Amino acid sequence: MPPRTKKEPSAPSTMKELKDTLWKAADKLRGSMDASQYKDVILGLIFLKYVSDAYEERREAIRSELAEQGMDDEQIDMLIDDPEEYLGYGVFVVPAQARWSYLAQNAKGLPALGSEPPKNIGQLVDEAMDLVMGANPPLAGTLPRIFNRDNVDQRRLGELLDLFNSARFSRQGEGRARDLLGEVYEYFLEKFARAEGKRGGEFYTPASVVKVLVEVLEPTSGRVYDPCCGSGGMFVQTEKFIHDHEGDPKDVSIYGQENNERTWRMAKMNLAIHGIGNKGLANRWGDTFVRDYHAELSMDYVLANPPFNIKDWHRAQEDPRWVYGVPPKNNANYAWIQHILSKLAPGGQAGVVMANGSMSSNSSGEGDIRARIVEADLVSCMVALPTQLFRSTGIPVCLWFFAKDKSAGAKGATDRTGEVLFIDARQLGYMVDRAERSLAPEDIAKIADTFHAWRGSASAVEKGLKYEDVPGFCATKALAEIKASDYALTPGRYVGASELENDGEPLEDKIERLTNELFAQLDRSARLEQVLREQLGRIS
C-alpha cells in the first residue's frame, strides 16, 4: 500500500470562508498584546495590503496605456513612477520597499547587510508604514508603527503576511481586489467590536442599524455629516447605498469628527480602503463639544450614533447650539441632539441612535427641551428598536429622525407638517447568537418602506406603496396628541396593540374546542398521577 500523503487544505472558496480563514489566522497573532494594540496591528496590515494592491493595479494600467501609445520599455520606466499618475486617480503612492510583494518575499527575515543584523518582518512593516506616510502627506501620522515590539510574534506575523499574500482578493468579472479588502476590513471591525465588548461600541455601530438610518434618509447628494464618526461606518454605508441605486458617489461630500485618536486613525484607513474621499474628515481627533471642526458648514444629512448617556462631558453654559434649552451636566443626550439640529441645512434631515430614555425623560429639564423640539416640528419619525442589537451595551435604543421641512415637495409628495410617524419595531429581528440580535434585510425594508410611504417619497411611489396605520406597528400622530401625552415620544404609547389574527373559526366553536382540549389534558394528568402513586407505593 502506498504511503498516505497529507492532504493540503483547500483554498477558501467563498468570501465568508476567506474572511473566517483570515480572522482565525490573525487571531493567532494576539499573544500578549492588549485588544487595542492587536486591532492596530491587524487593521494596519489590511491597509498596507490595500494600498499596495491599488498601486500595483494602477501601475499595470499605466504600463498598458503607455504601451498602447507606442512607447518602449525604457520610456515607460521613465514615466511610470510619476506620483501624479497615481494621486490623480485616488491611488496612494507606494515605494518599492513598502509594497506587499516585497514584504511577502522577505516575510522570514532579510540577510544581514554588512555588519547590520538581519531585519525581522516587524521592522520591515514598520519601515513600510513610514515610507507610505512619507510618500502621501494626507496619511502623515495616521498609520500604526507598533510591529517591532517584543510582544508581537514575528513568526506568526510572517505567516499572516503569507496568508494575505496568497488569499485571492478577486472576483471574476466584477469589482476589484480592493473592494474585497474593504469587506475584510469591515468584517474585522465587527469582530474586534464583539471581542472588545463595551469598548468596541466606541468605534462600531451594528451594520443593520446603520442600514436603517441610510435606507430611511436616502442620502444621494449633498453633505453627509457624522459628529462622532467612529471608524466611519455611516459613510461607508452611504457610499454602498449610492452604488446600489446607481448614483454617483462624487455627488456626496462627507464630513466627520471623532474624539478618540485610535478610532480617528481607523476611520482614515477605512475611508481610504473604500475609496471614499476623506478631506471632510477632521484633520485630527477632537471633542465635538469643545471644538466643532465644521462649525461654518450646514449639512444636508446627519447620521450619528453618539455615546449614550455621557455624564462627564464639556458643557459651555452659553452656547449658540442650545437653542431649545441648556442640556444637563449629567447627560449629554440632548446636547448631541441639539448639536445635530444646529448643523442641518434648511432642507436637511438627520437620523440619530439614542438610548430609549431620551424619548420620555423629564429629569434635569430634558422634558422641556424635548417639548420645544417637538413644537418646532423638527421630529419626523421615532423608531423603537428591538433589544440586544448592541453587544456593547444592554441599554435599549431607539432612532430619532429629524427634518427641517416636512411640507409637500421637500423630499416627499405628502405634506406631513405638524405630524410625527411612530414605528414600533421591537418585534423585528433575529438572534445571531444567544447574546446578539440583528435586523434582517426584510426588517430594514419594512421600516424604510413605511417611512417612505408615509412621506410619499419617490421610492415609495415607484414601488406603489401607500401609507396606513398598522395597529401595533406604526401610527401617525398630530403634535396636539403628542402634547397631550406630555411630549413623550415612545412609539408603544401611540401605535396601540396589534390586531389578533382571525383564523376564521367561530367564537362559540373555538370555546367548545378549547374546553374539550382542557378536559382531555386534565384527564391525562389524573391518569399519570395515579400511575405515579402506584410506582411510589411499590418502592416504599
Coordinates of C-alpha atoms in Angstrom, one line a residue:
M1 CA 0.0 0.0 0.0
P2 CA 1.5 3.4 -1.0
P3 CA 2.2 5.7 1.9
R4 CA -0.5 8.3 2.7
T5 CA 0.2 11.8 1.7
K6 CA -1.0 14.7 3.8
K7 CA -3.9 16.4 2.1
E8 CA -3.4 20.1 1.6
P9 CA -6.3 22.3 2.9
S10 CA -8.4 23.6 0.1
A11 CA -8.3 27.4 -0.5
P12 CA -11.3 29.3 0.7
S13 CA -13.9 29.2 -2.0
T14 CA -16.4 31.9 -0.7
M15 CA -16.0 35.4 0.7
K16 CA -17.3 34.2 4.1
E17 CA -14.7 31.4 4.2
L18 CA -12.0 33.8 3.2
K19 CA -12.9 36.2 5.9
D20 CA -13.2 33.5 8.5
T21 CA -9.8 32.0 7.5
L22 CA -8.1 35.4 7.7
W23 CA -9.6 36.1 11.1
K24 CA -8.5 32.7 12.6
A25 CA -5.0 33.3 11.2
A26 CA -4.9 36.9 12.6
D27 CA -6.3 35.7 16.0
K28 CA -3.2 33.5 16.4
L29 CA -1.1 36.7 16.5
R30 CA -2.7 38.1 19.5
G31 CA -0.3 36.6 22.1
S32 CA 0.3 39.0 25.0
M33 CA -1.0 42.1 23.2
D34 CA -3.9 44.0 24.6
A35 CA -7.0 44.2 22.3
S36 CA -6.5 47.8 21.1
Q37 CA -2.8 47.2 20.1
Y38 CA -3.8 43.9 18.4
K39 CA -6.5 45.7 16.5
D40 CA -4.0 48.3 15.2
V41 CA -1.6 45.6 14.0
I42 CA -4.2 43.7 12.0
L43 CA -6.0 46.7 10.6
G44 CA -2.7 48.3 9.7
L45 CA -1.7 45.1 7.7
I46 CA -5.0 45.2 5.8
F47 CA -4.4 48.8 5.0
L48 CA -0.9 48.1 3.7
K49 CA -2.3 45.3 1.6
Y50 CA -5.0 47.6 0.2
V51 CA -2.7 50.5 -0.8
S52 CA -0.2 48.0 -2.4
D53 CA -2.9 46.2 -4.4
A54 CA -4.4 49.5 -5.6
Y55 CA -0.9 50.9 -6.5
E56 CA 0.0 47.7 -8.5
E57 CA -3.4 47.8 -10.2
R58 CA -2.8 51.4 -11.3
R59 CA 0.8 50.7 -12.2
E60 CA -0.3 47.9 -14.7
A61 CA -2.9 50.2 -16.1
I62 CA -0.3 53.0 -16.7
R63 CA 2.0 50.5 -18.4
S64 CA -0.7 49.3 -20.7
E65 CA -1.8 52.9 -21.6
L66 CA 1.8 53.9 -22.4
A67 CA 2.5 50.8 -24.4
E68 CA -0.7 51.5 -26.5
Q69 CA 0.8 54.9 -27.2
G70 CA 3.8 53.2 -28.8
M71 CA 6.4 53.8 -26.0
D72 CA 9.1 51.3 -25.4
D73 CA 10.1 49.8 -22.0
E74 CA 12.8 52.4 -21.4
Q75 CA 10.3 55.3 -22.0
I76 CA 7.7 53.6 -19.8
D77 CA 10.1 53.1 -16.9
M78 CA 10.9 56.8 -17.0
L79 CA 7.2 57.8 -16.7
I80 CA 5.6 55.0 -14.7
D81 CA 6.8 56.4 -11.3
D82 CA 5.3 59.8 -11.7
P83 CA 3.3 60.4 -8.5
E84 CA 0.6 62.4 -10.3
E85 CA -0.3 59.3 -12.4
Y86 CA -1.4 57.7 -9.1
L87 CA -2.6 60.5 -6.9
G88 CA -4.7 61.9 -9.7
Y89 CA -6.6 58.6 -9.7
G90 CA -7.2 58.5 -6.0
V91 CA -4.4 55.9 -5.5
F92 CA -1.7 56.3 -2.8
V93 CA 1.9 56.2 -3.9
V94 CA 3.7 53.1 -2.5
P95 CA 7.5 53.0 -2.6
A96 CA 9.1 49.7 -3.7
Q97 CA 10.1 48.5 -0.2
A98 CA 6.6 49.2 1.1
R99 CA 4.8 47.0 -1.5
W100 CA 3.2 43.8 -0.4
S101 CA 5.2 41.7 -2.8
Y102 CA 8.4 42.9 -1.2
L103 CA 7.1 42.2 2.3
A104 CA 5.9 38.8 1.4
Q105 CA 9.2 37.8 -0.2
N106 CA 11.0 38.7 2.9
A107 CA 8.5 37.6 5.5
K108 CA 11.1 35.2 7.1
G109 CA 13.7 38.0 7.6
L110 CA 16.4 39.6 5.4
P111 CA 20.1 38.6 5.4
A112 CA 22.4 41.0 7.1
L113 CA 23.8 43.8 5.0
G114 CA 27.5 44.3 6.0
S115 CA 27.6 44.4 9.8
E116 CA 23.9 45.1 10.2
P117 CA 21.8 42.4 11.9
P118 CA 19.0 40.8 9.7
K119 CA 15.7 42.6 9.7
N120 CA 12.7 40.8 11.0
I121 CA 9.3 41.2 9.4
G122 CA 8.2 43.7 12.1
Q123 CA 10.9 46.1 11.2
L124 CA 10.1 45.8 7.5
V125 CA 6.4 46.5 8.2
D126 CA 7.3 49.5 10.4
E127 CA 9.5 50.9 7.6
A128 CA 6.8 50.3 5.0
M129 CA 4.3 52.3 7.2
D130 CA 6.9 55.1 7.3
L131 CA 7.5 55.0 3.6
V132 CA 3.8 55.1 2.7
M133 CA 3.2 58.1 5.1
G134 CA 6.2 59.9 3.7
A135 CA 5.1 59.5 0.1
N136 CA 1.5 60.6 0.9
P137 CA 1.2 63.7 3.2
P138 CA -2.5 63.1 3.8
L139 CA -1.6 59.9 5.7
A140 CA 1.0 61.6 7.9
G141 CA 0.6 60.4 11.4
T142 CA -2.2 58.0 10.5
L143 CA -0.7 54.5 10.2
P144 CA 0.4 52.5 13.3
R145 CA 4.0 51.7 14.0
I146 CA 4.0 49.0 16.6
F147 CA 5.1 45.9 14.9
N148 CA 8.6 45.6 16.3
R149 CA 7.6 45.3 19.9
D150 CA 8.6 42.2 21.9
N151 CA 5.0 41.1 22.3
V152 CA 4.5 40.7 18.6
D153 CA 5.2 37.1 17.5
Q154 CA 7.4 37.6 14.5
R155 CA 6.9 34.1 13.2
R156 CA 3.2 34.3 13.2
L157 CA 3.3 37.8 11.7
G158 CA 5.3 36.4 8.8
E159 CA 2.7 33.6 8.4
L160 CA -0.1 36.1 8.4
L161 CA 1.6 38.1 5.6
D162 CA 2.0 34.8 3.6
L163 CA -1.7 34.1 4.0
F164 CA -2.8 37.6 3.0
N165 CA -0.4 37.3 0.0
S166 CA -1.9 34.0 -1.1
A167 CA -5.5 34.9 -0.5
R168 CA -7.5 35.5 -3.7
F169 CA -8.9 39.1 -3.4
S170 CA -10.6 39.0 -6.7
R171 CA -13.9 38.5 -8.4
Q172 CA -14.1 37.3 -11.9
G173 CA -15.9 40.0 -13.9
E174 CA -16.9 42.2 -11.0
G175 CA -15.2 44.7 -8.8
R176 CA -11.6 45.0 -7.8
A177 CA -9.4 43.3 -5.2
R178 CA -9.5 46.3 -3.0
D179 CA -13.4 46.1 -2.9
L180 CA -13.0 42.8 -1.2
L181 CA -10.3 44.2 1.1
G182 CA -12.9 46.7 2.1
E183 CA -15.3 43.8 3.0
V184 CA -12.5 42.2 5.0
Y185 CA -11.8 45.5 6.9
E186 CA -15.5 45.8 7.8
Y187 CA -15.6 42.2 8.9
F188 CA -12.6 42.6 11.1
L189 CA -14.0 45.8 12.6
E190 CA -17.2 43.9 13.6
K191 CA -15.1 41.1 15.1
F192 CA -13.0 43.5 17.1
A193 CA -16.1 45.3 18.3
R194 CA -17.5 42.0 19.6
A195 CA -14.2 41.0 21.2
E196 CA -13.8 44.3 23.0
G197 CA -17.4 44.4 24.2
K198 CA -18.3 47.9 25.6
R199 CA -15.1 49.4 24.2
G200 CA -15.9 48.1 20.8
G201 CA -19.1 50.1 20.8
E202 CA -17.0 53.3 20.7
F203 CA -16.0 52.7 17.1
Y204 CA -18.6 50.3 15.7
T205 CA -22.3 50.6 15.1
P206 CA -24.0 47.3 14.1
A207 CA -24.4 47.3 10.3
S208 CA -28.1 46.6 10.4
V209 CA -28.7 49.7 12.5
V210 CA -26.6 51.8 10.2
K211 CA -28.6 50.5 7.2
V212 CA -31.9 51.6 8.7
L213 CA -30.6 55.1 9.1
V214 CA -29.3 55.2 5.5
E215 CA -32.3 53.5 3.9
V216 CA -34.7 55.9 5.6
L217 CA -32.7 59.1 4.8
E218 CA -31.6 58.0 1.3
P219 CA -28.5 60.3 1.1
T220 CA -27.6 60.5 -2.6
S221 CA -26.2 64.1 -2.9
G222 CA -25.0 66.9 -0.8
R223 CA -23.1 67.0 2.5
V224 CA -23.3 64.0 4.8
Y225 CA -22.0 64.5 8.4
D226 CA -21.3 62.4 11.5
P227 CA -20.2 64.4 14.6
C228 CA -18.9 61.2 16.3
C229 CA -18.0 59.1 13.3
G230 CA -16.2 56.2 15.0
S231 CA -14.5 54.1 12.3
G232 CA -16.6 55.7 9.5
G233 CA -19.3 53.1 9.1
M234 CA -22.0 55.7 8.3
F235 CA -20.0 57.0 5.4
V236 CA -19.2 53.5 4.1
Q237 CA -22.9 52.5 4.2
T238 CA -23.8 55.8 2.4
E239 CA -21.4 55.0 -0.4
K240 CA -22.9 51.5 -0.7
F241 CA -26.4 52.9 -0.9
I242 CA -25.4 55.3 -3.7
H243 CA -23.7 52.4 -5.5
D244 CA -26.7 50.1 -5.1
H245 CA -29.0 52.8 -6.5
E246 CA -26.7 53.6 -9.5
G247 CA -25.8 57.0 -8.2
D248 CA -22.5 58.9 -8.3
P249 CA -20.6 58.9 -5.1
K250 CA -18.9 62.1 -6.2
D251 CA -22.3 63.8 -5.6
V252 CA -21.8 63.3 -1.9
S253 CA -19.2 65.0 0.4
I254 CA -18.6 63.5 3.8
Y255 CA -17.7 65.4 6.9
G256 CA -16.8 63.8 10.2
Q257 CA -15.2 64.2 13.6
E258 CA -14.0 61.7 16.2
N259 CA -12.8 62.3 19.7
N260 CA -10.7 59.1 20.1
E261 CA -7.2 59.2 18.4
R262 CA -7.1 55.5 17.6
T263 CA -10.6 55.4 16.3
W264 CA -9.9 58.5 14.2
R265 CA -7.0 56.6 12.6
M266 CA -9.3 53.7 11.9
A267 CA -11.7 56.0 10.2
K268 CA -9.0 57.4 8.0
M269 CA -7.9 53.9 6.9
N270 CA -11.5 52.7 6.5
L271 CA -12.5 55.5 4.2
A272 CA -9.3 55.1 2.2
I273 CA -9.8 51.4 1.7
H274 CA -13.3 52.0 0.4
G275 CA -12.1 54.7 -2.0
I276 CA -14.1 57.4 -0.2
G277 CA -12.5 60.9 -0.2
N278 CA -11.8 61.9 3.4
K279 CA -10.9 65.5 3.0
G280 CA -14.0 66.3 5.1
L281 CA -12.8 64.1 7.9
A282 CA -11.3 66.5 10.5
N283 CA -7.5 66.6 10.2
R284 CA -7.1 65.4 13.8
W285 CA -9.2 64.0 16.5
G286 CA -11.1 66.2 18.9
D287 CA -14.2 66.7 21.1
T288 CA -17.1 68.0 19.1
F289 CA -18.5 69.9 22.1
V290 CA -15.1 71.6 22.7
R291 CA -14.4 72.4 19.1
D292 CA -16.6 71.8 16.1
Y293 CA -14.2 71.4 13.2
H294 CA -17.0 72.0 10.8
A295 CA -18.6 75.0 12.6
E296 CA -19.1 77.1 9.5
L297 CA -20.9 74.3 7.5
S298 CA -24.5 73.3 7.3
M299 CA -25.3 69.7 6.3
D300 CA -27.9 68.0 4.1
Y301 CA -27.8 64.8 6.1
V302 CA -26.6 63.9 9.5
L303 CA -26.2 60.2 10.6
A304 CA -24.9 59.6 14.1
N305 CA -24.6 57.1 16.9
P306 CA -23.4 59.3 19.8
P307 CA -22.2 57.6 23.0
F308 CA -25.2 57.1 25.3
N309 CA -25.9 59.0 28.5
I310 CA -22.5 60.6 28.9
K311 CA -22.2 62.1 32.3
D312 CA -18.7 63.6 32.0
W313 CA -18.8 66.0 29.1
H314 CA -17.7 69.5 28.3
R315 CA -20.6 71.9 28.6
A316 CA -20.5 75.6 28.0
Q317 CA -23.4 77.4 29.6
E318 CA -23.5 79.9 26.8
D319 CA -23.5 78.0 23.5
P320 CA -25.4 79.0 20.3
R321 CA -26.3 75.3 19.9
W322 CA -28.5 75.3 22.9
V323 CA -31.5 76.8 21.1
Y324 CA -34.1 74.6 22.9
G325 CA -32.6 74.7 26.3
V326 CA -29.3 74.1 28.2
P327 CA -28.7 70.3 28.4
P328 CA -28.0 68.9 31.9
K329 CA -24.4 68.3 33.0
N330 CA -25.1 64.7 33.9
N331 CA -26.3 63.6 30.5
A332 CA -25.2 64.7 27.0
N333 CA -28.1 63.1 25.0
Y334 CA -29.8 66.4 24.4
A335 CA -26.5 68.1 23.8
W336 CA -25.9 65.7 20.9
I337 CA -29.4 66.2 19.6
Q338 CA -29.2 70.0 19.6
H339 CA -25.7 69.9 18.1
I340 CA -27.1 67.8 15.2
L341 CA -30.1 70.1 14.8
S342 CA -27.8 73.1 14.6
K343 CA -25.9 71.5 11.7
L344 CA -29.0 71.0 9.4
A345 CA -29.4 73.0 6.3
P346 CA -32.9 74.4 5.5
G347 CA -34.0 71.1 3.9
G348 CA -31.7 68.9 6.0
Q349 CA -32.6 65.6 7.6
A350 CA -31.0 63.6 10.3
G351 CA -31.1 60.1 11.8
V352 CA -29.7 59.5 15.3
V353 CA -29.3 56.5 17.5
M354 CA -30.3 57.3 21.1
A355 CA -30.9 55.5 24.4
N356 CA -34.6 54.8 25.0
G357 CA -34.7 57.1 28.0
S358 CA -34.3 60.1 25.7
M359 CA -37.9 59.6 24.4
S360 CA -39.6 60.2 27.7
S361 CA -37.1 61.6 30.3
N362 CA -38.3 64.6 32.2
S363 CA -35.3 64.9 34.5
S364 CA -33.0 68.0 34.7
G365 CA -35.1 69.9 32.1
E366 CA -34.8 67.3 29.4
G367 CA -38.6 67.1 29.1
D368 CA -38.8 70.8 28.4
I369 CA -36.1 70.6 25.7
R370 CA -37.9 67.8 24.0
A371 CA -41.2 69.7 24.1
R372 CA -39.6 72.7 22.4
I373 CA -38.1 70.5 19.7
V374 CA -41.5 68.8 19.1
E375 CA -43.3 72.1 19.0
A376 CA -40.7 73.4 16.5
D377 CA -41.9 70.5 14.3
L378 CA -38.4 69.1 13.8
V379 CA -39.2 65.4 14.6
S380 CA -40.3 63.4 11.6
C381 CA -40.2 59.8 12.9
M382 CA -39.4 57.8 16.0
V383 CA -38.5 54.1 15.8
A384 CA -38.3 51.8 18.8
L385 CA -35.7 49.1 18.1
P386 CA -35.6 45.5 19.5
T387 CA -33.2 44.7 22.3
Q388 CA -29.8 43.1 22.1
L389 CA -28.8 44.8 18.8
F390 CA -25.7 46.2 20.5
R391 CA -23.3 43.7 22.0
S392 CA -21.5 46.6 23.7
T393 CA -24.5 47.7 25.8
G394 CA -27.7 46.3 27.3
I395 CA -29.3 49.8 27.1
P396 CA -32.5 49.6 24.9
V397 CA -32.1 52.0 21.9
C398 CA -34.3 54.0 19.5
L399 CA -33.9 56.0 16.4
W400 CA -34.8 59.7 16.1
F401 CA -35.4 61.1 12.6
F402 CA -35.4 64.9 12.2
A403 CA -36.4 67.1 9.2
K404 CA -36.2 70.8 8.8
D405 CA -39.1 70.8 6.3
K406 CA -41.9 68.2 6.2
S407 CA -44.0 70.0 3.7
A408 CA -45.1 68.5 0.3
G409 CA -42.2 68.7 -2.2
A410 CA -39.5 68.7 0.5
K411 CA -38.2 65.1 -0.2
G412 CA -41.8 63.8 -0.2
A413 CA -45.1 64.3 -2.0
T414 CA -47.2 64.2 1.2
D415 CA -47.4 67.2 3.5
R416 CA -46.6 65.9 7.0
T417 CA -46.3 69.3 8.6
G418 CA -47.4 69.1 12.3
E419 CA -47.2 65.2 12.3
V420 CA -44.9 62.6 13.6
L421 CA -44.6 59.0 12.4
F422 CA -44.2 56.3 15.2
I423 CA -42.8 52.9 14.4
D424 CA -42.6 50.1 17.0
A425 CA -40.0 47.7 15.6
R426 CA -39.3 45.8 18.8
Q427 CA -40.7 42.6 17.5
L428 CA -38.4 42.6 14.4
G429 CA -35.0 40.9 14.0
Y430 CA -33.5 37.5 14.6
M431 CA -30.9 36.2 17.1
V432 CA -27.4 35.9 15.7
D433 CA -26.4 34.0 18.8
R434 CA -27.5 33.9 22.5
A435 CA -26.3 37.5 23.1
E436 CA -26.9 39.4 19.9
R437 CA -29.8 40.2 17.6
S438 CA -29.7 41.6 14.1
L439 CA -32.2 43.1 11.7
A440 CA -32.8 41.1 8.6
P441 CA -32.9 42.8 5.2
E442 CA -36.7 42.5 5.1
D443 CA -36.9 44.1 8.6
I444 CA -34.9 47.1 7.4
A445 CA -37.0 47.3 4.2
K446 CA -40.2 47.2 6.3
I447 CA -39.1 50.2 8.4
A448 CA -37.8 52.2 5.5
D449 CA -40.8 51.5 3.2
T450 CA -43.2 52.5 6.0
F451 CA -41.4 55.8 6.4
H452 CA -41.2 56.5 2.6
A453 CA -44.9 55.6 2.1
W454 CA -45.8 58.0 5.0
R455 CA -43.7 60.7 3.4
G456 CA -44.8 60.0 -0.2
S457 CA -41.1 59.6 -1.3
A458 CA -40.2 58.9 -4.8
S459 CA -39.0 55.4 -3.9
A460 CA -42.4 54.6 -2.4
V461 CA -44.2 56.0 -5.4
E462 CA -42.0 53.8 -7.6
K463 CA -42.9 50.7 -5.6
G464 CA -46.6 51.7 -5.4
L465 CA -46.6 52.0 -1.6
K466 CA -49.3 53.8 0.3
Y467 CA -49.2 54.6 4.0
E468 CA -51.8 53.4 6.5
D469 CA -51.6 53.0 10.3
V470 CA -50.9 49.4 11.4
P471 CA -52.0 48.7 15.0
G472 CA -49.1 47.5 17.0
F473 CA -46.5 48.7 14.4
C474 CA -47.0 52.2 13.1
A475 CA -49.1 55.3 13.5
T476 CA -49.0 59.0 12.5
K477 CA -50.0 61.5 15.2
A478 CA -50.5 65.2 15.3
L479 CA -48.5 67.5 17.6
A480 CA -51.6 68.1 19.7
E481 CA -51.8 64.4 20.5
I482 CA -48.2 64.3 21.5
K483 CA -48.6 67.4 23.7
A484 CA -51.5 65.7 25.4
S485 CA -49.1 62.8 26.3
D486 CA -46.7 65.3 27.9
Y487 CA -44.4 65.2 24.8
A488 CA -43.4 61.6 25.3
L489 CA -42.2 60.1 22.0
T490 CA -42.2 56.4 22.9
P491 CA -43.8 54.6 19.9
G492 CA -45.6 52.0 22.0
R493 CA -47.7 54.7 23.5
Y494 CA -49.1 55.7 20.1
V495 CA -49.3 52.6 17.9
G496 CA -51.6 50.6 20.1
A497 CA -51.9 46.8 20.3
S498 CA -51.7 44.6 17.2
E499 CA -54.8 43.1 15.9
L500 CA -55.3 39.4 16.7
E501 CA -55.2 37.3 13.6
N502 CA -58.6 36.0 12.6
D503 CA -58.3 32.3 11.9
G504 CA -61.9 32.0 10.6
E505 CA -63.1 29.8 13.5
P506 CA -66.4 31.0 15.1
L507 CA -66.0 32.1 18.7
E508 CA -68.5 29.5 20.1
D509 CA -66.8 26.7 18.3
K510 CA -63.4 27.8 19.5
I511 CA -64.6 28.0 23.1
E512 CA -66.0 24.5 22.9
R513 CA -62.9 23.1 21.2
L514 CA -60.5 24.6 23.8
T515 CA -62.7 23.5 26.7
N516 CA -62.7 19.9 25.4
E517 CA -58.9 20.1 25.0
L518 CA -58.5 21.3 28.6
F519 CA -60.7 18.5 30.0
A520 CA -58.7 15.9 28.0
Q521 CA -55.4 17.3 29.4
L522 CA -56.9 17.2 33.0
D523 CA -58.0 13.5 32.5
R524 CA -54.5 12.7 31.2
S525 CA -52.9 14.4 34.2
A526 CA -55.2 12.4 36.6
R527 CA -54.1 9.1 35.0
L528 CA -50.4 10.0 35.2
E529 CA -50.9 11.0 38.9
Q530 CA -52.4 7.6 39.6
V531 CA -49.6 5.7 37.9
L532 CA -47.0 7.7 39.8
R533 CA -48.7 7.0 43.1
E534 CA -48.7 3.2 42.3
Q535 CA -45.0 3.3 41.4
L536 CA -44.1 5.2 44.6
G537 CA -46.1 2.7 46.6
R538 CA -44.1 -0.2 45.3
I539 CA -40.8 1.5 46.2
S540 CA -41.9 2.1 49.8

